[in-house]
mmCIF file with all atom_site columns, C-alpha atoms in Angstrom:
data_model
loop_
_atom_site.group_PDB
_atom_site.id
_atom_site.type_symbol
_atom_site.label_atom_id
_atom_site.label_alt_id
_atom_site.label_comp_id
_atom_site.label_asym_id
_atom_site.label_entity_id
_atom_site.label_seq_id
_atom_site.pdbx_PDB_ins_code
_atom_site.Cartn_x
_atom_site.Cartn_y
_atom_site.Cartn_z
_atom_site.occupancy
_atom_site.B_iso_or_equiv
_atom_site.pdbx_formal_charge
_atom_site.auth_seq_id
_atom_site.auth_comp_id
_atom_site.auth_asym_id
_atom_site.auth_atom_id
_atom_site.pdbx_PDB_model_num
ATOM 1   C CA . UNK A 1 1   ? -105.498 34.709 -30.275 1.00 69.00 ? 1   UNK A CA 1
ATOM 2   C CA . UNK A 1 2   ? -102.644 33.701 -32.586 1.00 85.00 ? 2   UNK A CA 1
ATOM 3   C CA . UNK A 1 3   ? -99.441  32.276 -31.163 1.00 95.00 ? 3   UNK A CA 1
ATOM 4   C CA . UNK A 1 4   ? -96.686  34.887 -31.332 1.00 98.00 ? 4   UNK A CA 1
ATOM 5   C CA . UNK A 1 5   ? -94.012  34.391 -33.958 1.00 98.00 ? 5   UNK A CA 1
ATOM 6   C CA . UNK A 1 6   ? -91.219  36.034 -31.995 1.00 98.00 ? 6   UNK A CA 1
ATOM 7   C CA . UNK A 1 7   ? -91.009  36.313 -28.213 1.00 97.00 ? 7   UNK A CA 1
ATOM 8   C CA . UNK A 1 8   ? -87.356  36.880 -27.299 1.00 95.00 ? 8   UNK A CA 1
ATOM 9   C CA . UNK A 1 9   ? -86.741  40.476 -26.122 1.00 95.00 ? 9   UNK A CA 1
ATOM 10  C CA . UNK A 1 10  ? -83.620  40.965 -28.265 1.00 95.00 ? 10  UNK A CA 1
ATOM 11  C CA . UNK A 1 11  ? -85.461  39.809 -31.379 1.00 95.00 ? 11  UNK A CA 1
ATOM 12  C CA . UNK A 1 12  ? -88.461  42.017 -30.678 1.00 97.00 ? 12  UNK A CA 1
ATOM 13  C CA . UNK A 1 13  ? -86.214  45.030 -30.203 1.00 97.00 ? 13  UNK A CA 1
ATOM 14  C CA . UNK A 1 14  ? -84.346  44.362 -33.460 1.00 97.00 ? 14  UNK A CA 1
ATOM 15  C CA . UNK A 1 15  ? -87.645  44.042 -35.348 1.00 98.00 ? 15  UNK A CA 1
ATOM 16  C CA . UNK A 1 16  ? -89.221  47.255 -34.036 1.00 98.00 ? 16  UNK A CA 1
ATOM 17  C CA . UNK A 1 17  ? -90.555  49.378 -36.889 1.00 98.00 ? 17  UNK A CA 1
ATOM 18  C CA . UNK A 1 18  ? -90.653  46.476 -39.345 1.00 98.00 ? 18  UNK A CA 1
ATOM 19  C CA . UNK A 1 19  ? -93.555  44.650 -40.975 1.00 99.00 ? 19  UNK A CA 1
ATOM 20  C CA . UNK A 1 20  ? -93.783  41.205 -42.549 1.00 99.00 ? 20  UNK A CA 1
ATOM 21  C CA . UNK A 1 21  ? -96.141  39.296 -44.823 1.00 99.00 ? 21  UNK A CA 1
ATOM 22  C CA . UNK A 1 22  ? -96.064  35.654 -43.766 1.00 99.00 ? 22  UNK A CA 1
ATOM 23  C CA . UNK A 1 23  ? -97.860  32.338 -44.075 1.00 99.00 ? 23  UNK A CA 1
ATOM 24  C CA . UNK A 1 24  ? -98.571  30.273 -40.954 1.00 98.00 ? 24  UNK A CA 1
ATOM 25  C CA . UNK A 1 25  ? -98.797  26.498 -41.487 1.00 98.00 ? 25  UNK A CA 1
ATOM 26  C CA . UNK A 1 26  ? -101.243 24.876 -39.060 1.00 97.00 ? 26  UNK A CA 1
ATOM 27  C CA . UNK A 1 27  ? -101.478 21.227 -40.138 1.00 98.00 ? 27  UNK A CA 1
ATOM 28  C CA . UNK A 1 28  ? -98.939  18.670 -41.432 1.00 98.00 ? 28  UNK A CA 1
ATOM 29  C CA . UNK A 1 29  ? -96.171  21.199 -42.077 1.00 99.00 ? 29  UNK A CA 1
ATOM 30  C CA . UNK A 1 30  ? -96.667  22.754 -38.641 1.00 98.00 ? 30  UNK A CA 1
ATOM 31  C CA . UNK A 1 31  ? -96.425  19.338 -36.980 1.00 98.00 ? 31  UNK A CA 1
ATOM 32  C CA . UNK A 1 32  ? -93.203  18.580 -38.849 1.00 98.00 ? 32  UNK A CA 1
ATOM 33  C CA . UNK A 1 33  ? -91.809  21.989 -37.958 1.00 99.00 ? 33  UNK A CA 1
ATOM 34  C CA . UNK A 1 34  ? -92.470  21.649 -34.242 1.00 98.00 ? 34  UNK A CA 1
ATOM 35  C CA . UNK A 1 35  ? -90.893  18.200 -34.025 1.00 98.00 ? 35  UNK A CA 1
ATOM 36  C CA . UNK A 1 36  ? -87.884  19.131 -36.132 1.00 98.00 ? 36  UNK A CA 1
ATOM 37  C CA . UNK A 1 37  ? -87.248  22.372 -34.271 1.00 99.00 ? 37  UNK A CA 1
ATOM 38  C CA . UNK A 1 38  ? -87.424  20.610 -30.898 1.00 98.00 ? 38  UNK A CA 1
ATOM 39  C CA . UNK A 1 39  ? -84.873  18.039 -32.061 1.00 98.00 ? 39  UNK A CA 1
ATOM 40  C CA . UNK A 1 40  ? -82.522  20.696 -33.429 1.00 98.00 ? 40  UNK A CA 1
ATOM 41  C CA . UNK A 1 41  ? -82.733  22.845 -30.304 1.00 98.00 ? 41  UNK A CA 1
ATOM 42  C CA . UNK A 1 42  ? -81.794  19.854 -28.154 1.00 98.00 ? 42  UNK A CA 1
ATOM 43  C CA . UNK A 1 43  ? -78.462  19.761 -30.001 1.00 96.00 ? 43  UNK A CA 1
ATOM 44  C CA . UNK A 1 44  ? -77.754  23.488 -29.757 1.00 98.00 ? 44  UNK A CA 1
ATOM 45  C CA . UNK A 1 45  ? -76.829  25.761 -26.854 1.00 97.00 ? 45  UNK A CA 1
ATOM 46  C CA . UNK A 1 46  ? -79.846  26.653 -24.728 1.00 95.00 ? 46  UNK A CA 1
ATOM 47  C CA . UNK A 1 47  ? -79.433  30.330 -25.614 1.00 94.00 ? 47  UNK A CA 1
ATOM 48  C CA . UNK A 1 48  ? -79.827  29.757 -29.387 1.00 97.00 ? 48  UNK A CA 1
ATOM 49  C CA . UNK A 1 49  ? -82.481  32.186 -30.719 1.00 97.00 ? 49  UNK A CA 1
ATOM 50  C CA . UNK A 1 50  ? -85.375  30.673 -32.659 1.00 98.00 ? 50  UNK A CA 1
ATOM 51  C CA . UNK A 1 51  ? -88.885  31.514 -33.844 1.00 98.00 ? 51  UNK A CA 1
ATOM 52  C CA . UNK A 1 52  ? -91.698  30.789 -31.421 1.00 98.00 ? 52  UNK A CA 1
ATOM 53  C CA . UNK A 1 53  ? -93.916  29.617 -34.302 1.00 98.00 ? 53  UNK A CA 1
ATOM 54  C CA . UNK A 1 54  ? -93.165  28.397 -37.805 1.00 98.00 ? 54  UNK A CA 1
ATOM 55  C CA . UNK A 1 55  ? -93.792  30.811 -40.647 1.00 98.00 ? 55  UNK A CA 1
ATOM 56  C CA . UNK A 1 56  ? -92.984  31.379 -44.306 1.00 99.00 ? 56  UNK A CA 1
ATOM 57  C CA . UNK A 1 57  ? -91.915  34.969 -44.935 1.00 98.00 ? 57  UNK A CA 1
ATOM 58  C CA . UNK A 1 58  ? -93.002  36.402 -48.270 1.00 98.00 ? 58  UNK A CA 1
ATOM 59  C CA . UNK A 1 59  ? -91.813  39.969 -47.659 1.00 98.00 ? 59  UNK A CA 1
ATOM 60  C CA . UNK A 1 60  ? -90.260  42.267 -45.104 1.00 98.00 ? 60  UNK A CA 1
ATOM 61  C CA . UNK A 1 61  ? -90.876  46.012 -45.032 1.00 98.00 ? 61  UNK A CA 1
ATOM 62  C CA . UNK A 1 62  ? -89.962  49.086 -43.028 1.00 98.00 ? 62  UNK A CA 1
ATOM 63  C CA . UNK A 1 63  ? -92.893  51.494 -42.904 1.00 98.00 ? 63  UNK A CA 1
ATOM 64  C CA . UNK A 1 64  ? -93.515  52.295 -39.220 1.00 98.00 ? 64  UNK A CA 1
ATOM 65  C CA . UNK A 1 65  ? -95.465  55.453 -40.118 1.00 98.00 ? 65  UNK A CA 1
ATOM 66  C CA . UNK A 1 66  ? -97.678  53.746 -42.712 1.00 98.00 ? 66  UNK A CA 1
ATOM 67  C CA . UNK A 1 67  ? -98.720  50.511 -41.042 1.00 98.00 ? 67  UNK A CA 1
ATOM 68  C CA . UNK A 1 68  ? -102.423 51.095 -41.732 1.00 98.00 ? 68  UNK A CA 1
ATOM 69  C CA . UNK A 1 69  ? -101.895 51.692 -45.455 1.00 98.00 ? 69  UNK A CA 1
ATOM 70  C CA . UNK A 1 70  ? -99.649  48.660 -45.714 1.00 98.00 ? 70  UNK A CA 1
ATOM 71  C CA . UNK A 1 71  ? -102.193 46.528 -43.846 1.00 98.00 ? 71  UNK A CA 1
ATOM 72  C CA . UNK A 1 72  ? -104.869 47.577 -46.335 1.00 98.00 ? 72  UNK A CA 1
ATOM 73  C CA . UNK A 1 73  ? -102.681 46.566 -49.265 1.00 98.00 ? 73  UNK A CA 1
ATOM 74  C CA . UNK A 1 74  ? -101.945 43.155 -47.731 1.00 98.00 ? 74  UNK A CA 1
ATOM 75  C CA . UNK A 1 75  ? -105.624 42.550 -46.950 1.00 98.00 ? 75  UNK A CA 1
ATOM 76  C CA . UNK A 1 76  ? -106.621 43.441 -50.506 1.00 98.00 ? 76  UNK A CA 1
ATOM 77  C CA . UNK A 1 77  ? -103.872 41.282 -52.000 1.00 98.00 ? 77  UNK A CA 1
ATOM 78  C CA . UNK A 1 78  ? -104.694 38.283 -49.782 1.00 98.00 ? 78  UNK A CA 1
ATOM 79  C CA . UNK A 1 79  ? -108.292 38.378 -50.945 1.00 97.00 ? 79  UNK A CA 1
ATOM 80  C CA . UNK A 1 80  ? -107.166 37.765 -54.528 1.00 95.00 ? 80  UNK A CA 1
ATOM 81  C CA . UNK A 1 81  ? -105.086 34.671 -53.737 1.00 96.00 ? 81  UNK A CA 1
ATOM 82  C CA . UNK A 1 82  ? -106.214 31.047 -53.772 1.00 97.00 ? 82  UNK A CA 1
ATOM 83  C CA . UNK A 1 83  ? -105.032 28.743 -50.953 1.00 98.00 ? 83  UNK A CA 1
ATOM 84  C CA . UNK A 1 84  ? -101.249 28.409 -51.052 1.00 98.00 ? 84  UNK A CA 1
ATOM 85  C CA . UNK A 1 85  ? -99.574  24.992 -51.079 1.00 98.00 ? 85  UNK A CA 1
ATOM 86  C CA . UNK A 1 86  ? -96.623  24.624 -48.718 1.00 99.00 ? 86  UNK A CA 1
ATOM 87  C CA . UNK A 1 87  ? -94.523  21.447 -48.955 1.00 99.00 ? 87  UNK A CA 1
ATOM 88  C CA . UNK A 1 88  ? -91.299  20.666 -47.064 1.00 99.00 ? 88  UNK A CA 1
ATOM 89  C CA . UNK A 1 89  ? -88.452  19.487 -49.284 1.00 98.00 ? 89  UNK A CA 1
ATOM 90  C CA . UNK A 1 90  ? -85.442  19.301 -46.932 1.00 98.00 ? 90  UNK A CA 1
ATOM 91  C CA . UNK A 1 91  ? -83.821  20.449 -43.723 1.00 99.00 ? 91  UNK A CA 1
ATOM 92  C CA . UNK A 1 92  ? -81.094  22.806 -44.871 1.00 99.00 ? 92  UNK A CA 1
ATOM 93  C CA . UNK A 1 93  ? -79.270  25.934 -43.792 1.00 98.00 ? 93  UNK A CA 1
ATOM 94  C CA . UNK A 1 94  ? -78.087  29.352 -44.855 1.00 98.00 ? 94  UNK A CA 1
ATOM 95  C CA . UNK A 1 95  ? -74.275  29.386 -44.585 1.00 96.00 ? 95  UNK A CA 1
ATOM 96  C CA . UNK A 1 96  ? -72.063  31.851 -42.687 1.00 96.00 ? 96  UNK A CA 1
ATOM 97  C CA . UNK A 1 97  ? -72.417  34.637 -41.853 1.00 95.00 ? 97  UNK A CA 1
ATOM 98  C CA . UNK A 1 98  ? -76.149  33.899 -41.456 1.00 96.00 ? 98  UNK A CA 1
ATOM 99  C CA . UNK A 1 99  ? -76.013  30.356 -40.041 1.00 98.00 ? 99  UNK A CA 1
ATOM 100 C CA . UNK A 1 100 ? -79.744  29.725 -39.994 1.00 98.00 ? 100 UNK A CA 1
ATOM 101 C CA . UNK A 1 101 ? -81.113  26.179 -39.947 1.00 99.00 ? 101 UNK A CA 1
ATOM 102 C CA . UNK A 1 102 ? -84.247  25.980 -42.093 1.00 99.00 ? 102 UNK A CA 1
ATOM 103 C CA . UNK A 1 103 ? -86.974  23.738 -43.404 1.00 99.00 ? 103 UNK A CA 1
ATOM 104 C CA . UNK A 1 104 ? -86.576  24.399 -47.132 1.00 99.00 ? 104 UNK A CA 1
ATOM 105 C CA . UNK A 1 105 ? -89.786  24.370 -49.140 1.00 99.00 ? 105 UNK A CA 1
ATOM 106 C CA . UNK A 1 106 ? -90.609  23.150 -52.606 1.00 98.00 ? 106 UNK A CA 1
ATOM 107 C CA . UNK A 1 107 ? -91.296  25.925 -55.090 1.00 98.00 ? 107 UNK A CA 1
ATOM 108 C CA . UNK A 1 108 ? -94.941  25.007 -55.566 1.00 98.00 ? 108 UNK A CA 1
ATOM 109 C CA . UNK A 1 109 ? -96.900  26.793 -58.264 1.00 98.00 ? 109 UNK A CA 1
ATOM 110 C CA . UNK A 1 110 ? -99.159  28.625 -55.809 1.00 98.00 ? 110 UNK A CA 1
ATOM 111 C CA . UNK A 1 111 ? -96.275  29.663 -53.531 1.00 98.00 ? 111 UNK A CA 1
ATOM 112 C CA . UNK A 1 112 ? -94.219  31.045 -56.412 1.00 98.00 ? 112 UNK A CA 1
ATOM 113 C CA . UNK A 1 113 ? -97.275  32.807 -57.807 1.00 98.00 ? 113 UNK A CA 1
ATOM 114 C CA . UNK A 1 114 ? -98.047  34.343 -54.408 1.00 98.00 ? 114 UNK A CA 1
ATOM 115 C CA . UNK A 1 115 ? -94.537  35.798 -54.163 1.00 97.00 ? 115 UNK A CA 1
ATOM 116 C CA . UNK A 1 116 ? -94.673  37.128 -57.732 1.00 97.00 ? 116 UNK A CA 1
ATOM 117 C CA . UNK A 1 117 ? -98.112  38.686 -57.343 1.00 97.00 ? 117 UNK A CA 1
ATOM 118 C CA . UNK A 1 118 ? -97.160  40.326 -54.042 1.00 98.00 ? 118 UNK A CA 1
ATOM 119 C CA . UNK A 1 119 ? -94.117  41.791 -55.777 1.00 97.00 ? 119 UNK A CA 1
ATOM 120 C CA . UNK A 1 120 ? -96.375  43.208 -58.491 1.00 97.00 ? 120 UNK A CA 1
ATOM 121 C CA . UNK A 1 121 ? -98.691  44.750 -55.893 1.00 97.00 ? 121 UNK A CA 1
ATOM 122 C CA . UNK A 1 122 ? -95.779  46.352 -54.057 1.00 97.00 ? 122 UNK A CA 1
ATOM 123 C CA . UNK A 1 123 ? -94.172  47.576 -57.277 1.00 97.00 ? 123 UNK A CA 1
ATOM 124 C CA . UNK A 1 124 ? -97.138  49.925 -57.691 1.00 96.00 ? 124 UNK A CA 1
ATOM 125 C CA . UNK A 1 125 ? -96.244  51.619 -54.376 1.00 97.00 ? 125 UNK A CA 1
ATOM 126 C CA . UNK A 1 126 ? -93.267  53.293 -52.745 1.00 97.00 ? 126 UNK A CA 1
ATOM 127 C CA . UNK A 1 127 ? -93.303  51.088 -49.636 1.00 98.00 ? 127 UNK A CA 1
ATOM 128 C CA . UNK A 1 128 ? -89.754  50.408 -48.447 1.00 98.00 ? 128 UNK A CA 1
ATOM 129 C CA . UNK A 1 129 ? -88.926  46.699 -48.719 1.00 97.00 ? 129 UNK A CA 1
ATOM 130 C CA . UNK A 1 130 ? -86.248  44.848 -46.757 1.00 96.00 ? 130 UNK A CA 1
ATOM 131 C CA . UNK A 1 131 ? -83.915  42.159 -48.049 1.00 90.00 ? 131 UNK A CA 1
ATOM 132 C CA . UNK A 1 132 ? -85.922  41.576 -51.188 1.00 89.00 ? 132 UNK A CA 1
ATOM 133 C CA . UNK A 1 133 ? -84.527  39.178 -53.776 1.00 91.00 ? 133 UNK A CA 1
ATOM 134 C CA . UNK A 1 134 ? -85.685  38.352 -57.302 1.00 92.00 ? 134 UNK A CA 1
ATOM 135 C CA . UNK A 1 135 ? -88.125  35.450 -57.399 1.00 94.00 ? 135 UNK A CA 1
ATOM 136 C CA . UNK A 1 136 ? -85.579  33.112 -58.971 1.00 94.00 ? 136 UNK A CA 1
ATOM 137 C CA . UNK A 1 137 ? -83.169  33.708 -56.068 1.00 94.00 ? 137 UNK A CA 1
ATOM 138 C CA . UNK A 1 138 ? -85.634  33.528 -53.186 1.00 96.00 ? 138 UNK A CA 1
ATOM 139 C CA . UNK A 1 139 ? -85.427  30.388 -51.020 1.00 98.00 ? 139 UNK A CA 1
ATOM 140 C CA . UNK A 1 140 ? -88.840  29.602 -49.568 1.00 98.00 ? 140 UNK A CA 1
ATOM 141 C CA . UNK A 1 141 ? -88.354  28.299 -46.048 1.00 99.00 ? 141 UNK A CA 1
ATOM 142 C CA . UNK A 1 142 ? -89.309  28.194 -42.393 1.00 99.00 ? 142 UNK A CA 1
ATOM 143 C CA . UNK A 1 143 ? -86.466  29.227 -40.084 1.00 99.00 ? 143 UNK A CA 1
ATOM 144 C CA . UNK A 1 144 ? -85.839  26.636 -37.364 1.00 99.00 ? 144 UNK A CA 1
ATOM 145 C CA . UNK A 1 145 ? -82.958  28.185 -35.404 1.00 98.00 ? 145 UNK A CA 1
ATOM 146 C CA . UNK A 1 146 ? -80.724  31.251 -35.683 1.00 98.00 ? 146 UNK A CA 1
ATOM 147 C CA . UNK A 1 147 ? -77.243  29.894 -34.996 1.00 98.00 ? 147 UNK A CA 1
ATOM 148 C CA . UNK A 1 148 ? -75.009  32.823 -35.960 1.00 97.00 ? 148 UNK A CA 1
ATOM 149 C CA . UNK A 1 149 ? -73.367  32.767 -32.522 1.00 96.00 ? 149 UNK A CA 1
ATOM 150 C CA . UNK A 1 150 ? -71.830  29.339 -33.173 1.00 97.00 ? 150 UNK A CA 1
ATOM 151 C CA . UNK A 1 151 ? -68.179  29.214 -34.161 1.00 97.00 ? 151 UNK A CA 1
ATOM 152 C CA . UNK A 1 152 ? -67.243  27.622 -37.483 1.00 96.00 ? 152 UNK A CA 1
ATOM 153 C CA . UNK A 1 153 ? -66.686  24.143 -36.088 1.00 97.00 ? 153 UNK A CA 1
ATOM 154 C CA . UNK A 1 154 ? -69.908  24.131 -34.070 1.00 97.00 ? 154 UNK A CA 1
ATOM 155 C CA . UNK A 1 155 ? -71.926  25.418 -37.039 1.00 98.00 ? 155 UNK A CA 1
ATOM 156 C CA . UNK A 1 156 ? -70.463  22.767 -39.333 1.00 98.00 ? 156 UNK A CA 1
ATOM 157 C CA . UNK A 1 157 ? -71.391  20.070 -36.823 1.00 98.00 ? 157 UNK A CA 1
ATOM 158 C CA . UNK A 1 158 ? -74.900  21.447 -36.304 1.00 98.00 ? 158 UNK A CA 1
ATOM 159 C CA . UNK A 1 159 ? -75.528  21.654 -40.032 1.00 98.00 ? 159 UNK A CA 1
ATOM 160 C CA . UNK A 1 160 ? -74.217  18.130 -40.634 1.00 98.00 ? 160 UNK A CA 1
ATOM 161 C CA . UNK A 1 161 ? -76.406  16.737 -37.858 1.00 98.00 ? 161 UNK A CA 1
ATOM 162 C CA . UNK A 1 162 ? -79.543  18.452 -39.147 1.00 98.00 ? 162 UNK A CA 1
ATOM 163 C CA . UNK A 1 163 ? -79.447  18.651 -42.947 1.00 98.00 ? 163 UNK A CA 1
ATOM 164 C CA . UNK A 1 164 ? -81.304  15.972 -44.873 1.00 98.00 ? 164 UNK A CA 1
ATOM 165 C CA . UNK A 1 165 ? -83.887  15.378 -47.535 1.00 98.00 ? 165 UNK A CA 1
ATOM 166 C CA . UNK A 1 166 ? -87.348  14.916 -46.067 1.00 97.00 ? 166 UNK A CA 1
ATOM 167 C CA . UNK A 1 167 ? -89.438  11.914 -47.079 1.00 95.00 ? 167 UNK A CA 1
ATOM 168 C CA . UNK A 1 168 ? -92.338  11.711 -47.125 1.00 94.00 ? 168 UNK A CA 1
ATOM 169 C CA . UNK A 1 169 ? -92.665  15.438 -47.664 1.00 96.00 ? 169 UNK A CA 1
ATOM 170 C CA . UNK A 1 170 ? -95.349  17.009 -45.471 1.00 98.00 ? 170 UNK A CA 1
ATOM 171 C CA . UNK A 1 171 ? -97.669  19.396 -47.283 1.00 98.00 ? 171 UNK A CA 1
ATOM 172 C CA . UNK A 1 172 ? -100.683 21.535 -46.563 1.00 98.00 ? 172 UNK A CA 1
ATOM 173 C CA . UNK A 1 173 ? -102.763 24.317 -48.038 1.00 98.00 ? 173 UNK A CA 1
ATOM 174 C CA . UNK A 1 174 ? -102.518 27.618 -46.177 1.00 98.00 ? 174 UNK A CA 1
ATOM 175 C CA . UNK A 1 175 ? -105.784 29.531 -46.312 1.00 97.00 ? 175 UNK A CA 1
ATOM 176 C CA . UNK A 1 176 ? -104.781 32.834 -44.711 1.00 97.00 ? 176 UNK A CA 1
ATOM 177 C CA . UNK A 1 177 ? -102.045 35.447 -44.807 1.00 98.00 ? 177 UNK A CA 1
ATOM 178 C CA . UNK A 1 178 ? -100.642 37.154 -41.717 1.00 98.00 ? 178 UNK A CA 1
ATOM 179 C CA . UNK A 1 179 ? -99.543  40.781 -41.636 1.00 99.00 ? 179 UNK A CA 1
ATOM 180 C CA . UNK A 1 180 ? -97.095  40.984 -38.736 1.00 99.00 ? 180 UNK A CA 1
ATOM 181 C CA . UNK A 1 181 ? -95.846  44.313 -37.442 1.00 98.00 ? 181 UNK A CA 1
ATOM 182 C CA . UNK A 1 182 ? -93.577  45.329 -34.611 1.00 98.00 ? 182 UNK A CA 1
ATOM 183 C CA . UNK A 1 183 ? -93.987  48.457 -32.527 1.00 97.00 ? 183 UNK A CA 1
ATOM 184 C CA . UNK A 1 184 ? -92.745  49.761 -29.213 1.00 95.00 ? 184 UNK A CA 1
ATOM 185 C CA . UNK A 1 185 ? -95.211  47.435 -27.490 1.00 96.00 ? 185 UNK A CA 1
ATOM 186 C CA . UNK A 1 186 ? -94.075  44.295 -29.324 1.00 97.00 ? 186 UNK A CA 1
ATOM 187 C CA . UNK A 1 187 ? -95.578  42.069 -32.001 1.00 98.00 ? 187 UNK A CA 1
ATOM 188 C CA . UNK A 1 188 ? -98.987  42.475 -33.626 1.00 98.00 ? 188 UNK A CA 1
ATOM 189 C CA . UNK A 1 189 ? -100.652 40.016 -36.022 1.00 98.00 ? 189 UNK A CA 1
ATOM 190 C CA . UNK A 1 190 ? -103.532 40.678 -38.417 1.00 98.00 ? 190 UNK A CA 1
ATOM 191 C CA . UNK A 1 191 ? -104.813 37.644 -40.349 1.00 98.00 ? 191 UNK A CA 1
ATOM 192 C CA . UNK A 1 192 ? -106.589 37.812 -43.698 1.00 98.00 ? 192 UNK A CA 1
ATOM 193 C CA . UNK A 1 193 ? -108.333 34.916 -45.407 1.00 96.00 ? 193 UNK A CA 1
ATOM 194 C CA . UNK A 1 194 ? -107.416 34.104 -48.983 1.00 96.00 ? 194 UNK A CA 1
ATOM 195 C CA . UNK A 1 195 ? -110.243 33.682 -51.469 1.00 87.00 ? 195 UNK A CA 1
ATOM 196 C CA . UNK A 1 196 ? -112.041 30.349 -51.678 1.00 77.00 ? 196 UNK A CA 1
ATOM 197 C CA . UNK A 1 197 ? -110.532 27.978 -54.238 1.00 60.00 ? 197 UNK A CA 1
#
């Protein structure tokens, strides 16, 4: 059984009725993520929300009545994709009002192509998408901690203590896509293998 991405009750409640297409690193990037997140959380208030598992979000949607149809689209799309390269470039952050500390990713060819091809697949439907940005504006990342509750001074200090270029840059090939959906009973994860390279 896959490790849950989100476990905090407030987060699960806020995500109810939403669906996400994500990549789950499991090798070098996952190891980096776990160590970096643990170090960051040691410097933040104990109550700071954070993901339970690292993930790269490719799309968010709101189709609580059409989960099955959306799952079928994601499964079909995943089967057309080669393994996707994920490489950490830096520890960074989204500024106020978001105040999220992140592991920013390099825009690898396969990652950019995955985002673009998923956009094309969704463009042929009327599925309702959340927070979508054009490819050139999208920042590929893994969220480390959600620090929006920090005041300006505390956020500035947390960002300064965490942000840095990463060298050497951990990388891995992700060979599956997760369709994550949230209902009244919490989080559900369906995993679909990409095609063999």
